[in-house]
PDB file of C-alpha atoms in Angstrom:
ATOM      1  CA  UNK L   1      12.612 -14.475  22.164  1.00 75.00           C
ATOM      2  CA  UNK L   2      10.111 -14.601  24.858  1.00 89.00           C
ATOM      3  CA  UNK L   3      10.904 -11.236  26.258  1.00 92.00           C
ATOM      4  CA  UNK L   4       9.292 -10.421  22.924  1.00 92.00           C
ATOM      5  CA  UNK L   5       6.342 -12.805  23.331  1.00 93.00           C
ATOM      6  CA  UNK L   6       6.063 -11.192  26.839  1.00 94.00           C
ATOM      7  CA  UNK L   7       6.057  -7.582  25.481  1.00 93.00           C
ATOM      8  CA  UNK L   8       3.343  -8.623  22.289  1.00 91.00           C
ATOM      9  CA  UNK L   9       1.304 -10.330  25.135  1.00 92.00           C
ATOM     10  CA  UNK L  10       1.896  -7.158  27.156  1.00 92.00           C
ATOM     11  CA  UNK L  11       0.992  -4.679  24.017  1.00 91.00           C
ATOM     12  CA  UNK L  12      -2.203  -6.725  22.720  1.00 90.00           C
ATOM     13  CA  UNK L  13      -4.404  -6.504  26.349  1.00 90.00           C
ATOM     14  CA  UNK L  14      -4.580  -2.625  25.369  1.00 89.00           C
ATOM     15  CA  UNK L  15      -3.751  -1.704  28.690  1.00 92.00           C
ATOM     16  CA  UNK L  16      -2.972   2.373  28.523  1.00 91.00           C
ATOM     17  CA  UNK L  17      -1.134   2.542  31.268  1.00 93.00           C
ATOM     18  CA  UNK L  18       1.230  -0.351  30.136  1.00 92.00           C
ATOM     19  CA  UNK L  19       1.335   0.831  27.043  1.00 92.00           C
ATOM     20  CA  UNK L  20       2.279   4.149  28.004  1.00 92.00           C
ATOM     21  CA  UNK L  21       4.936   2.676  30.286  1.00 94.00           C
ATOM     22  CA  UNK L  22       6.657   0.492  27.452  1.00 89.00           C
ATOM     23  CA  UNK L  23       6.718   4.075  25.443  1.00 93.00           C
ATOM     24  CA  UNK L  24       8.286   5.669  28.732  1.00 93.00           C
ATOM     25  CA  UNK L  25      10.875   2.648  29.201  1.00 94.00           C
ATOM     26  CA  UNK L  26      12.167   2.950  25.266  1.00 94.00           C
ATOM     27  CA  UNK L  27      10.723  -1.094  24.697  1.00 94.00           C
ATOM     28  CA  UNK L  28      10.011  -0.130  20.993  1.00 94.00           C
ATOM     29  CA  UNK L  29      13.754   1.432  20.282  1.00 94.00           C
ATOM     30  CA  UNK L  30      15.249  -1.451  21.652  1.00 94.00           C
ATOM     31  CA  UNK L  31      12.413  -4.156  19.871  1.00 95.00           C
ATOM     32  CA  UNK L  32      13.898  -2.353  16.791  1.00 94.00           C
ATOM     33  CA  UNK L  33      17.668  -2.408  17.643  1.00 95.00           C
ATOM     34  CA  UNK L  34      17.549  -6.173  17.837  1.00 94.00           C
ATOM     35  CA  UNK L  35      14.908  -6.362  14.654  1.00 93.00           C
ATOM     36  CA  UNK L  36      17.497  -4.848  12.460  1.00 93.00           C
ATOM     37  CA  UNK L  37      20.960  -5.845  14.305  1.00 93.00           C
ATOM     38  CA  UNK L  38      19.929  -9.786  13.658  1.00 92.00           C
ATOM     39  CA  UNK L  39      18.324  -9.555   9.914  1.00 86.00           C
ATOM     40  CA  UNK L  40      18.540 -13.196   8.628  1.00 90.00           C
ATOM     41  CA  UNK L  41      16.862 -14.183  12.236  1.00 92.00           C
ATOM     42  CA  UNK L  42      13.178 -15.072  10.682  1.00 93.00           C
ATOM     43  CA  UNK L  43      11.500 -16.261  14.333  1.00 93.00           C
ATOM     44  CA  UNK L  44      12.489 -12.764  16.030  1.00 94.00           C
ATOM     45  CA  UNK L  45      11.099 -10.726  12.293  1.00 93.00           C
ATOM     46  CA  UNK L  46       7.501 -12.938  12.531  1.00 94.00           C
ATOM     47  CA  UNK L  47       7.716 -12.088  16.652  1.00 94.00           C
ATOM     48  CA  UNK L  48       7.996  -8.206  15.905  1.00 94.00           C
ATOM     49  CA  UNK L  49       6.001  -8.055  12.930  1.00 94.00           C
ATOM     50  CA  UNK L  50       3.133  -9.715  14.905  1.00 93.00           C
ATOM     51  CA  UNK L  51       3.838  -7.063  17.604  1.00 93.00           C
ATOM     52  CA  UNK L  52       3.812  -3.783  15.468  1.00 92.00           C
ATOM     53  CA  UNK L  53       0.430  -5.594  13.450  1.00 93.00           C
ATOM     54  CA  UNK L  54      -1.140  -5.311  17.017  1.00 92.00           C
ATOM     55  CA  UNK L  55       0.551  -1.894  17.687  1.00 92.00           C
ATOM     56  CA  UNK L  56      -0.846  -0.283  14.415  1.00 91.00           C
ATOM     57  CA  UNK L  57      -4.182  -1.358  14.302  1.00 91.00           C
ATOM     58  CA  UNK L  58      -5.034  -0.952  17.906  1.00 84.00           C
ATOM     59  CA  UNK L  59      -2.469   0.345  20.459  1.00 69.00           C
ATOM     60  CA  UNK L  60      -2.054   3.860  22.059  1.00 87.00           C
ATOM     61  CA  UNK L  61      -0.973   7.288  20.548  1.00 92.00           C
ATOM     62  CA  UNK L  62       2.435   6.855  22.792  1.00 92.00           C
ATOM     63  CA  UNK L  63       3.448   3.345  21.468  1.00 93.00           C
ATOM     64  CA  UNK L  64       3.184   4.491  17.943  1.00 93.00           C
ATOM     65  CA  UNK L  65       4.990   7.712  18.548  1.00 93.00           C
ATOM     66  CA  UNK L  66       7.672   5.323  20.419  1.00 93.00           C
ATOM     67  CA  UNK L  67       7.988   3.357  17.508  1.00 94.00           C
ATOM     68  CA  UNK L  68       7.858   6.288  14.491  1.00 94.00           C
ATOM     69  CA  UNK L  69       9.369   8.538  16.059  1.00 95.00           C
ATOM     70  CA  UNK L  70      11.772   7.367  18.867  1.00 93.00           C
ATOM     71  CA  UNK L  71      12.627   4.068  17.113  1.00 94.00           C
ATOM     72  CA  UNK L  72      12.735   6.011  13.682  1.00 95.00           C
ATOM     73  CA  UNK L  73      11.196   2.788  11.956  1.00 94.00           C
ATOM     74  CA  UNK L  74      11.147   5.058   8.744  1.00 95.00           C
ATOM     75  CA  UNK L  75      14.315   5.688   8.210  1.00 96.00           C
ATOM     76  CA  UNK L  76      15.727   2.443   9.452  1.00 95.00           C
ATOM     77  CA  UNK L  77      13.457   0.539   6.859  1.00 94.00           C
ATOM     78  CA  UNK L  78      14.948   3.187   3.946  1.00 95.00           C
ATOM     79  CA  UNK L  79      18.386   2.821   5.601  1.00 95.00           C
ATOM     80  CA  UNK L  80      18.061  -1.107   5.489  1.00 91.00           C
ATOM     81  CA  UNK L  81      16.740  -0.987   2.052  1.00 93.00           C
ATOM     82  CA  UNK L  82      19.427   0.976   0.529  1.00 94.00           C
ATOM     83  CA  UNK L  83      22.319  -1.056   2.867  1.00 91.00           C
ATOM     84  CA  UNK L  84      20.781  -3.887   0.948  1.00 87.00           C
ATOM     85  CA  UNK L  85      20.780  -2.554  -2.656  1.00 89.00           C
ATOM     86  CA  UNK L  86      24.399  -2.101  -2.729  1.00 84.00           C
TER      87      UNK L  86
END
């Protein structure tokens, strides 16, 4: 869990060249590997909501491409939801 405190600290100073270097380094697809491999774990879902809150409203063009595109948090959220109805 503090890796992720580390990388919402890291995201929320608005630094572009550390942002652009967690895009590079694939942070965001592996934030969401763990979001959705451990879904009944509600300390790391508050940790990585907080992070993508700071992400969407501020952030830097390559940090949301790394998460809506590279991490495909679209389709993992439909995927989920679906996984979840049946």
């Amino acid at each position: 869990m503090s890796i992720l405190e580390l990388i919402g600290i890291l995201v929320a100073l608005e630094n572009p060249v550390v942002q652009e270097r967690l895009a590079a380094m694939r942070v965001m697809t592996a934030v969401l590997d763990i979001f959705f491999k451990y879904e009944w774990h509600n300390f790391l879902h508050n940790l990585v909501k907080n992070l993508f809150e700071v992400i969407i409203t501020g952030g830097s063009r390559a940090i949301k491409e790394a998460i809506f595109i590279d991490g495909k948090i679209l389709t993992r959220i439909i995927d989920a939801h679906r996984a979840n109805d049946e």
